[in-house]
Amino acid sequence: MRAYHHTYGLPVLTTNCSNNYGPYQFPEKLIPLMIHNALTGKNLPIYGDGQQIRDWLYVGDHCAAIRRVLEGGRVGEVYNIGGWNEMPNLDIVHTLCDLLDAARPKNAGSYRDQITYVTDRPGHDRRYAIDARKIERELGWRPAETFETGIRKTVGWYIENAEWVEHVTSGAYRQWTDTNYGRRA
């Protein structure tokens, strides 16, 4: 799209964001996977030493930032959207365990007891960083949620919507797709 902008004048706005989290995220991603695994008594697999650093952005803030870019962004510009919440993955999992311990205590022990370390992925980046100062400076946008408020909302949503999570993790949606769109290739 940016090439079409530079070549043909197509009016484009480009955004790049940090890791999103929040309701309805497919449970293969770190935060919903850990919540689901914890509540179902499964291991909480951590790659390597768990010190991979990511910036976390609540999905509602991401949507608000996109709206702000659409309202006031300059055509042809790129805006990075970040949450200002850089943390190691292990800290994220500890936070999730602590919130679950408070909201849905186990009969014995802590959800932290379910943490296991697995071989790190080859080429797994130690840090993903994003510089979101431009969107703040030019468009006055900053995330409304802190990590603490966003992650509490997220954990609460997954607890309250266990049926949705179960439906998604069961693979039943594939049957719906096959029924409505024919067999997948």
JSON list of C-alpha atoms in Angstrom, two decimals:
[
{"chain": "A", "resi": 1, "resn": "MET", "atom": "CA", "xyz": [0.00, 0.00, 0.00]},
{"chain": "A", "resi": 2, "resn": "ARG", "atom": "CA", "xyz": [2.81, 2.40, 0.82]},
{"chain": "A", "resi": 3, "resn": "ALA", "atom": "CA", "xyz": [4.37, 1.71, -2.59]},
{"chain": "A", "resi": 4, "resn": "TYR", "atom": "CA", "xyz": [1.03, 2.60, -4.25]},
{"chain": "A", "resi": 5, "resn": "HIS", "atom": "CA", "xyz": [0.97, 5.78, -2.19]},
{"chain": "A", "resi": 6, "resn": "HIS", "atom": "CA", "xyz": [4.45, 6.80, -3.34]},
{"chain": "A", "resi": 7, "resn": "THR", "atom": "CA", "xyz": [3.95, 5.63, -6.93]},
{"chain": "A", "resi": 8, "resn": "TYR", "atom": "CA", "xyz": [0.35, 6.54, -7.67]},
{"chain": "A", "resi": 9, "resn": "GLY", "atom": "CA", "xyz": [-0.69, 8.88, -4.87]},
{"chain": "A", "resi": 10, "resn": "LEU", "atom": "CA", "xyz": [-3.11, 6.42, -3.26]},
{"chain": "A", "resi": 11, "resn": "PRO", "atom": "CA", "xyz": [-4.16, 8.04, 0.03]},
{"chain": "A", "resi": 12, "resn": "VAL", "atom": "CA", "xyz": [-3.05, 5.61, 2.72]},
{"chain": "A", "resi": 13, "resn": "LEU", "atom": "CA", "xyz": [-2.46, 5.64, 6.44]},
{"chain": "A", "resi": 14, "resn": "THR", "atom": "CA", "xyz": [-0.31, 2.89, 7.93]},
{"chain": "A", "resi": 15, "resn": "THR", "atom": "CA", "xyz": [-0.29, 1.68, 11.52]},
{"chain": "A", "resi": 16, "resn": "ASN", "atom": "CA", "xyz": [1.96, -0.83, 13.27]},
{"chain": "A", "resi": 17, "resn": "CYS", "atom": "CA", "xyz": [1.13, -2.03, 16.75]},
{"chain": "A", "resi": 18, "resn": "SER", "atom": "CA", "xyz": [2.58, -3.93, 19.63]},
{"chain": "A", "resi": 19, "resn": "ASN", "atom": "CA", "xyz": [1.14, -7.21, 20.98]},
{"chain": "A", "resi": 20, "resn": "ASN", "atom": "CA", "xyz": [-2.62, -6.95, 21.52]},
{"chain": "A", "resi": 21, "resn": "TYR", "atom": "CA", "xyz": [-4.57, -8.68, 24.27]},
{"chain": "A", "resi": 22, "resn": "GLY", "atom": "CA", "xyz": [-8.18, -8.66, 25.38]},
{"chain": "A", "resi": 23, "resn": "PRO", "atom": "CA", "xyz": [-11.54, -10.36, 24.78]},
{"chain": "A", "resi": 24, "resn": "TYR", "atom": "CA", "xyz": [-12.11, -12.79, 21.91]},
{"chain": "A", "resi": 25, "resn": "GLN", "atom": "CA", "xyz": [-8.43, -13.40, 21.22]},
{"chain": "A", "resi": 26, "resn": "PHE", "atom": "CA", "xyz": [-7.83, -16.88, 19.83]},
{"chain": "A", "resi": 27, "resn": "PRO", "atom": "CA", "xyz": [-6.42, -19.06, 22.61]},
{"chain": "A", "resi": 28, "resn": "GLU", "atom": "CA", "xyz": [-3.19, -19.88, 20.78]},
{"chain": "A", "resi": 29, "resn": "LYS", "atom": "CA", "xyz": [-1.78, -16.50, 21.88]},
{"chain": "A", "resi": 30, "resn": "LEU", "atom": "CA", "xyz": [0.12, -16.17, 25.16]},
{"chain": "A", "resi": 31, "resn": "ILE", "atom": "CA", "xyz": [-2.43, -14.47, 27.42]},
{"chain": "A", "resi": 32, "resn": "PRO", "atom": "CA", "xyz": [-5.59, -16.41, 26.50]},
{"chain": "A", "resi": 33, "resn": "LEU", "atom": "CA", "xyz": [-3.61, -19.67, 26.28]},
{"chain": "A", "resi": 34, "resn": "MET", "atom": "CA", "xyz": [-2.27, -19.23, 29.80]},
{"chain": "A", "resi": 35, "resn": "ILE", "atom": "CA", "xyz": [-5.68, -18.33, 31.21]},
{"chain": "A", "resi": 36, "resn": "HIS", "atom": "CA", "xyz": [-7.34, -21.31, 29.51]},
{"chain": "A", "resi": 37, "resn": "ASN", "atom": "CA", "xyz": [-4.59, -23.75, 30.44]},
{"chain": "A", "resi": 38, "resn": "ALA", "atom": "CA", "xyz": [-4.54, -22.55, 34.04]},
{"chain": "A", "resi": 39, "resn": "LEU", "atom": "CA", "xyz": [-8.29, -22.91, 34.49]},
{"chain": "A", "resi": 40, "resn": "THR", "atom": "CA", "xyz": [-8.32, -26.37, 32.88]},
{"chain": "A", "resi": 41, "resn": "GLY", "atom": "CA", "xyz": [-5.41, -27.67, 34.97]},
{"chain": "A", "resi": 42, "resn": "LYS", "atom": "CA", "xyz": [-2.91, -27.87, 32.11]},
{"chain": "A", "resi": 43, "resn": "ASN", "atom": "CA", "xyz": [0.73, -26.84, 32.09]},
{"chain": "A", "resi": 44, "resn": "LEU", "atom": "CA", "xyz": [1.61, -23.21, 31.44]},
{"chain": "A", "resi": 45, "resn": "PRO", "atom": "CA", "xyz": [4.45, -23.61, 28.92]},
{"chain": "A", "resi": 46, "resn": "ILE", "atom": "CA", "xyz": [7.09, -20.88, 28.98]},
{"chain": "A", "resi": 47, "resn": "TYR", "atom": "CA", "xyz": [9.63, -20.72, 26.16]},
{"chain": "A", "resi": 48, "resn": "GLY", "atom": "CA", "xyz": [13.25, -20.81, 27.36]},
{"chain": "A", "resi": 49, "resn": "ASP", "atom": "CA", "xyz": [13.75, -18.63, 30.43]},
{"chain": "A", "resi": 50, "resn": "GLY", "atom": "CA", "xyz": [10.62, -16.53, 29.81]},
{"chain": "A", "resi": 51, "resn": "GLN", "atom": "CA", "xyz": [12.60, -13.30, 29.54]},
{"chain": "A", "resi": 52, "resn": "GLN", "atom": "CA", "xyz": [11.39, -12.39, 26.04]},
{"chain": "A", "resi": 53, "resn": "ILE", "atom": "CA", "xyz": [10.17, -8.80, 26.32]},
{"chain": "A", "resi": 54, "resn": "ARG", "atom": "CA", "xyz": [7.04, -7.60, 24.57]},
{"chain": "A", "resi": 55, "resn": "ASP", "atom": "CA", "xyz": [4.99, -4.42, 24.68]},
{"chain": "A", "resi": 56, "resn": "TRP", "atom": "CA", "xyz": [1.32, -5.07, 25.44]},
{"chain": "A", "resi": 57, "resn": "LEU", "atom": "CA", "xyz": [-1.62, -3.07, 24.09]},
{"chain": "A", "resi": 58, "resn": "TYR", "atom": "CA", "xyz": [-5.22, -3.59, 25.18]},
{"chain": "A", "resi": 59, "resn": "VAL", "atom": "CA", "xyz": [-7.38, -4.24, 22.09]},
{"chain": "A", "resi": 60, "resn": "GLY", "atom": "CA", "xyz": [-9.82, -1.43, 22.89]},
{"chain": "A", "resi": 61, "resn": "ASP", "atom": "CA", "xyz": [-6.92, 1.02, 22.94]},
{"chain": "A", "resi": 62, "resn": "HIS", "atom": "CA", "xyz": [-5.72, -0.32, 19.61]},
{"chain": "A", "resi": 63, "resn": "CYS", "atom": "CA", "xyz": [-9.16, 0.33, 18.11]},
{"chain": "A", "resi": 64, "resn": "ALA", "atom": "CA", "xyz": [-9.21, 3.85, 19.59]},
{"chain": "A", "resi": 65, "resn": "ALA", "atom": "CA", "xyz": [-5.77, 4.56, 18.12]},
{"chain": "A", "resi": 66, "resn": "ILE", "atom": "CA", "xyz": [-6.85, 3.43, 14.66]},
{"chain": "A", "resi": 67, "resn": "ARG", "atom": "CA", "xyz": [-9.89, 5.73, 14.90]},
{"chain": "A", "resi": 68, "resn": "ARG", "atom": "CA", "xyz": [-7.61, 8.60, 15.92]},
{"chain": "A", "resi": 69, "resn": "VAL", "atom": "CA", "xyz": [-5.28, 7.95, 12.96]},
{"chain": "A", "resi": 70, "resn": "LEU", "atom": "CA", "xyz": [-8.30, 7.88, 10.61]},
{"chain": "A", "resi": 71, "resn": "GLU", "atom": "CA", "xyz": [-9.55, 11.18, 12.05]},
{"chain": "A", "resi": 72, "resn": "GLY", "atom": "CA", "xyz": [-6.31, 13.13, 12.15]},
{"chain": "A", "resi": 73, "resn": "GLY", "atom": "CA", "xyz": [-3.45, 11.21, 10.59]},
{"chain": "A", "resi": 74, "resn": "ARG", "atom": "CA", "xyz": [-1.50, 12.65, 7.67]},
{"chain": "A", "resi": 75, "resn": "VAL", "atom": "CA", "xyz": [-1.85, 10.74, 4.41]},
{"chain": "A", "resi": 76, "resn": "GLY", "atom": "CA", "xyz": [1.22, 8.66, 3.66]},
{"chain": "A", "resi": 77, "resn": "GLU", "atom": "CA", "xyz": [2.43, 8.60, 7.26]},
{"chain": "A", "resi": 78, "resn": "VAL", "atom": "CA", "xyz": [3.13, 5.59, 9.44]},
{"chain": "A", "resi": 79, "resn": "TYR", "atom": "CA", "xyz": [1.96, 5.57, 13.05]},
{"chain": "A", "resi": 80, "resn": "ASN", "atom": "CA", "xyz": [3.23, 3.08, 15.63]},
{"chain": "A", "resi": 81, "resn": "ILE", "atom": "CA", "xyz": [0.68, 2.17, 18.27]},
{"chain": "A", "resi": 82, "resn": "GLY", "atom": "CA", "xyz": [2.10, 0.96, 21.57]},
{"chain": "A", "resi": 83, "resn": "GLY", "atom": "CA", "xyz": [0.83, 0.27, 25.03]},
{"chain": "A", "resi": 84, "resn": "TRP", "atom": "CA", "xyz": [3.87, 1.56, 26.97]},
{"chain": "A", "resi": 85, "resn": "ASN", "atom": "CA", "xyz": [3.83, -1.80, 28.76]},
{"chain": "A", "resi": 86, "resn": "GLU", "atom": "CA", "xyz": [7.07, -3.65, 28.03]},
{"chain": "A", "resi": 87, "resn": "MET", "atom": "CA", "xyz": [7.38, -6.78, 30.17]},
{"chain": "A", "resi": 88, "resn": "PRO", "atom": "CA", "xyz": [9.01, -10.20, 30.06]},
{"chain": "A", "resi": 89, "resn": "ASN", "atom": "CA", "xyz": [6.63, -13.04, 29.20]},
{"chain": "A", "resi": 90, "resn": "LEU", "atom": "CA", "xyz": [7.30, -14.72, 32.54]},
{"chain": "A", "resi": 91, "resn": "ASP", "atom": "CA", "xyz": [6.11, -11.59, 34.38]},
{"chain": "A", "resi": 92, "resn": "ILE", "atom": "CA", "xyz": [2.93, -11.66, 32.29]},
{"chain": "A", "resi": 93, "resn": "VAL", "atom": "CA", "xyz": [2.29, -15.29, 33.26]},
{"chain": "A", "resi": 94, "resn": "HIS", "atom": "CA", "xyz": [2.99, -14.56, 36.95]},
{"chain": "A", "resi": 95, "resn": "THR", "atom": "CA", "xyz": [0.49, -11.67, 36.80]},
{"chain": "A", "resi": 96, "resn": "LEU", "atom": "CA", "xyz": [-2.13, -13.93, 35.22]},
{"chain": "A", "resi": 97, "resn": "CYS", "atom": "CA", "xyz": [-1.57, -16.62, 37.85]},
{"chain": "A", "resi": 98, "resn": "ASP", "atom": "CA", "xyz": [-1.89, -14.09, 40.67]},
{"chain": "A", "resi": 99, "resn": "LEU", "atom": "CA", "xyz": [-5.14, -12.68, 39.23]},
{"chain": "A", "resi": 100, "resn": "LEU", "atom": "CA", "xyz": [-6.55, -16.19, 38.79]},
{"chain": "A", "resi": 101, "resn": "ASP", "atom": "CA", "xyz": [-5.47, -17.16, 42.30]},
{"chain": "A", "resi": 102, "resn": "ALA", "atom": "CA", "xyz": [-7.57, -14.25, 43.58]},
{"chain": "A", "resi": 103, "resn": "ALA", "atom": "CA", "xyz": [-10.55, -14.72, 41.25]},
{"chain": "A", "resi": 104, "resn": "ARG", "atom": "CA", "xyz": [-10.74, -18.54, 41.02]},
{"chain": "A", "resi": 105, "resn": "PRO", "atom": "CA", "xyz": [-8.56, -20.05, 43.75]},
{"chain": "A", "resi": 106, "resn": "LYS", "atom": "CA", "xyz": [-7.45, -23.65, 43.32]},
{"chain": "A", "resi": 107, "resn": "ASN", "atom": "CA", "xyz": [-8.19, -26.20, 46.04]},
{"chain": "A", "resi": 108, "resn": "ALA", "atom": "CA", "xyz": [-4.48, -26.37, 46.79]},
{"chain": "A", "resi": 109, "resn": "GLY", "atom": "CA", "xyz": [-1.50, -24.31, 45.68]},
{"chain": "A", "resi": 110, "resn": "SER", "atom": "CA", "xyz": [-1.19, -21.58, 43.12]},
{"chain": "A", "resi": 111, "resn": "TYR", "atom": "CA", "xyz": [-1.63, -21.49, 39.37]},
{"chain": "A", "resi": 112, "resn": "ARG", "atom": "CA", "xyz": [2.10, -20.67, 39.33]},
{"chain": "A", "resi": 113, "resn": "ASP", "atom": "CA", "xyz": [2.65, -24.35, 40.18]},
{"chain": "A", "resi": 114, "resn": "GLN", "atom": "CA", "xyz": [1.52, -25.18, 36.62]},
{"chain": "A", "resi": 115, "resn": "ILE", "atom": "CA", "xyz": [4.36, -23.21, 34.99]},
{"chain": "A", "resi": 116, "resn": "THR", "atom": "CA", "xyz": [6.72, -25.39, 32.98]},
{"chain": "A", "resi": 117, "resn": "TYR", "atom": "CA", "xyz": [9.69, -24.39, 30.87]},
{"chain": "A", "resi": 118, "resn": "VAL", "atom": "CA", "xyz": [9.93, -25.68, 27.31]},
{"chain": "A", "resi": 119, "resn": "THR", "atom": "CA", "xyz": [12.65, -25.43, 24.69]},
{"chain": "A", "resi": 120, "resn": "ASP", "atom": "CA", "xyz": [12.70, -21.99, 23.16]},
{"chain": "A", "resi": 121, "resn": "ARG", "atom": "CA", "xyz": [11.65, -21.58, 19.53]},
{"chain": "A", "resi": 122, "resn": "PRO", "atom": "CA", "xyz": [14.57, -21.26, 17.10]},
{"chain": "A", "resi": 123, "resn": "GLY", "atom": "CA", "xyz": [15.14, -17.61, 16.26]},
{"chain": "A", "resi": 124, "resn": "HIS", "atom": "CA", "xyz": [12.74, -16.39, 18.98]},
{"chain": "A", "resi": 125, "resn": "ASP", "atom": "CA", "xyz": [13.34, -12.64, 19.41]},
{"chain": "A", "resi": 126, "resn": "ARG", "atom": "CA", "xyz": [14.34, -11.51, 22.89]},
{"chain": "A", "resi": 127, "resn": "ARG", "atom": "CA", "xyz": [12.58, -8.17, 22.54]},
{"chain": "A", "resi": 128, "resn": "TYR", "atom": "CA", "xyz": [9.97, -6.57, 20.32]},
{"chain": "A", "resi": 129, "resn": "ALA", "atom": "CA", "xyz": [9.97, -2.83, 20.76]},
{"chain": "A", "resi": 130, "resn": "ILE", "atom": "CA", "xyz": [7.82, -0.11, 19.29]},
{"chain": "A", "resi": 131, "resn": "ASP", "atom": "CA", "xyz": [8.31, 3.64, 19.51]},
{"chain": "A", "resi": 132, "resn": "ALA", "atom": "CA", "xyz": [4.85, 5.18, 19.83]},
{"chain": "A", "resi": 133, "resn": "ARG", "atom": "CA", "xyz": [5.96, 8.75, 20.56]},
{"chain": "A", "resi": 134, "resn": "LYS", "atom": "CA", "xyz": [4.87, 9.99, 17.10]},
{"chain": "A", "resi": 135, "resn": "ILE", "atom": "CA", "xyz": [1.17, 9.14, 17.54]},
{"chain": "A", "resi": 136, "resn": "GLU", "atom": "CA", "xyz": [1.24, 10.82, 20.94]},
{"chain": "A", "resi": 137, "resn": "ARG", "atom": "CA", "xyz": [3.09, 13.90, 19.70]},
{"chain": "A", "resi": 138, "resn": "GLU", "atom": "CA", "xyz": [1.17, 14.41, 16.45]},
{"chain": "A", "resi": 139, "resn": "LEU", "atom": "CA", "xyz": [-2.28, 13.10, 17.30]},
{"chain": "A", "resi": 140, "resn": "GLY", "atom": "CA", "xyz": [-2.39, 13.35, 21.10]},
{"chain": "A", "resi": 141, "resn": "TRP", "atom": "CA", "xyz": [-3.16, 9.64, 21.51]},
{"chain": "A", "resi": 142, "resn": "ARG", "atom": "CA", "xyz": [-2.10, 7.48, 24.43]},
{"chain": "A", "resi": 143, "resn": "PRO", "atom": "CA", "xyz": [-3.65, 4.25, 25.65]},
{"chain": "A", "resi": 144, "resn": "ALA", "atom": "CA", "xyz": [-6.47, 4.67, 28.15]},
{"chain": "A", "resi": 145, "resn": "GLU", "atom": "CA", "xyz": [-5.78, 1.32, 29.82]},
{"chain": "A", "resi": 146, "resn": "THR", "atom": "CA", "xyz": [-2.78, 0.58, 31.95]},
{"chain": "A", "resi": 147, "resn": "PHE", "atom": "CA", "xyz": [-1.58, -2.99, 31.80]},
{"chain": "A", "resi": 148, "resn": "GLU", "atom": "CA", "xyz": [-3.07, -3.54, 35.24]},
{"chain": "A", "resi": 149, "resn": "THR", "atom": "CA", "xyz": [-6.57, -2.37, 34.25]},
{"chain": "A", "resi": 150, "resn": "GLY", "atom": "CA", "xyz": [-6.52, -4.05, 30.85]},
{"chain": "A", "resi": 151, "resn": "ILE", "atom": "CA", "xyz": [-5.30, -7.41, 32.11]},
{"chain": "A", "resi": 152, "resn": "ARG", "atom": "CA", "xyz": [-7.93, -7.44, 34.89]},
{"chain": "A", "resi": 153, "resn": "LYS", "atom": "CA", "xyz": [-10.65, -6.83, 32.28]},
{"chain": "A", "resi": 154, "resn": "THR", "atom": "CA", "xyz": [-9.16, -9.56, 30.10]},
{"chain": "A", "resi": 155, "resn": "VAL", "atom": "CA", "xyz": [-8.95, -12.19, 32.84]},
{"chain": "A", "resi": 156, "resn": "GLY", "atom": "CA", "xyz": [-12.50, -11.36, 33.93]},
{"chain": "A", "resi": 157, "resn": "TRP", "atom": "CA", "xyz": [-13.77, -11.70, 30.37]},
{"chain": "A", "resi": 158, "resn": "TYR", "atom": "CA", "xyz": [-12.17, -15.12, 29.87]},
{"chain": "A", "resi": 159, "resn": "ILE", "atom": "CA", "xyz": [-13.55, -16.36, 33.20]},
{"chain": "A", "resi": 160, "resn": "GLU", "atom": "CA", "xyz": [-17.05, -15.10, 32.34]},
{"chain": "A", "resi": 161, "resn": "ASN", "atom": "CA", "xyz": [-16.89, -16.48, 28.78]},
{"chain": "A", "resi": 162, "resn": "ALA", "atom": "CA", "xyz": [-15.55, -19.97, 29.39]},
{"chain": "A", "resi": 163, "resn": "GLU", "atom": "CA", "xyz": [-18.19, -21.38, 27.03]},
{"chain": "A", "resi": 164, "resn": "TRP", "atom": "CA", "xyz": [-16.85, -19.28, 24.13]},
{"chain": "A", "resi": 165, "resn": "VAL", "atom": "CA", "xyz": [-13.30, -20.40, 24.89]},
{"chain": "A", "resi": 166, "resn": "GLU", "atom": "CA", "xyz": [-14.37, -24.04, 25.08]},
{"chain": "A", "resi": 167, "resn": "HIS", "atom": "CA", "xyz": [-16.20, -23.78, 21.77]},
{"chain": "A", "resi": 168, "resn": "VAL", "atom": "CA", "xyz": [-13.18, -22.22, 20.06]},
{"chain": "A", "resi": 169, "resn": "THR", "atom": "CA", "xyz": [-10.66, -24.66, 21.54]},
{"chain": "A", "resi": 170, "resn": "SER", "atom": "CA", "xyz": [-12.85, -27.67, 20.73]},
{"chain": "A", "resi": 171, "resn": "GLY", "atom": "CA", "xyz": [-12.48, -27.01, 17.01]},
{"chain": "A", "resi": 172, "resn": "ALA", "atom": "CA", "xyz": [-16.29, -27.00, 16.54]},
{"chain": "A", "resi": 173, "resn": "TYR", "atom": "CA", "xyz": [-16.01, -23.83, 14.47]},
{"chain": "A", "resi": 174, "resn": "ARG", "atom": "CA", "xyz": [-14.32, -25.95, 11.78]},
{"chain": "A", "resi": 175, "resn": "GLN", "atom": "CA", "xyz": [-17.52, -28.01, 11.44]},
{"chain": "A", "resi": 176, "resn": "TRP", "atom": "CA", "xyz": [-19.53, -24.81, 11.01]},
{"chain": "A", "resi": 177, "resn": "THR", "atom": "CA", "xyz": [-17.09, -23.65, 8.32]},
{"chain": "A", "resi": 178, "resn": "ASP", "atom": "CA", "xyz": [-17.28, -27.01, 6.52]},
{"chain": "A", "resi": 179, "resn": "THR", "atom": "CA", "xyz": [-21.09, -26.98, 6.67]},
{"chain": "A", "resi": 180, "resn": "ASN", "atom": "CA", "xyz": [-21.42, -23.40, 5.45]},
{"chain": "A", "resi": 181, "resn": "TYR", "atom": "CA", "xyz": [-18.51, -23.12, 3.04]},
{"chain": "A", "resi": 182, "resn": "GLY", "atom": "CA", "xyz": [-17.80, -26.70, 2.02]},
{"chain": "A", "resi": 183, "resn": "ARG", "atom": "CA", "xyz": [-14.80, -28.78, 2.90]},
{"chain": "A", "resi": 184, "resn": "ARG", "atom": "CA", "xyz": [-11.51, -27.00, 3.24]},
{"chain": "A", "resi": 185, "resn": "ALA", "atom": "CA", "xyz": [-8.76, -27.92, 0.84]}
]
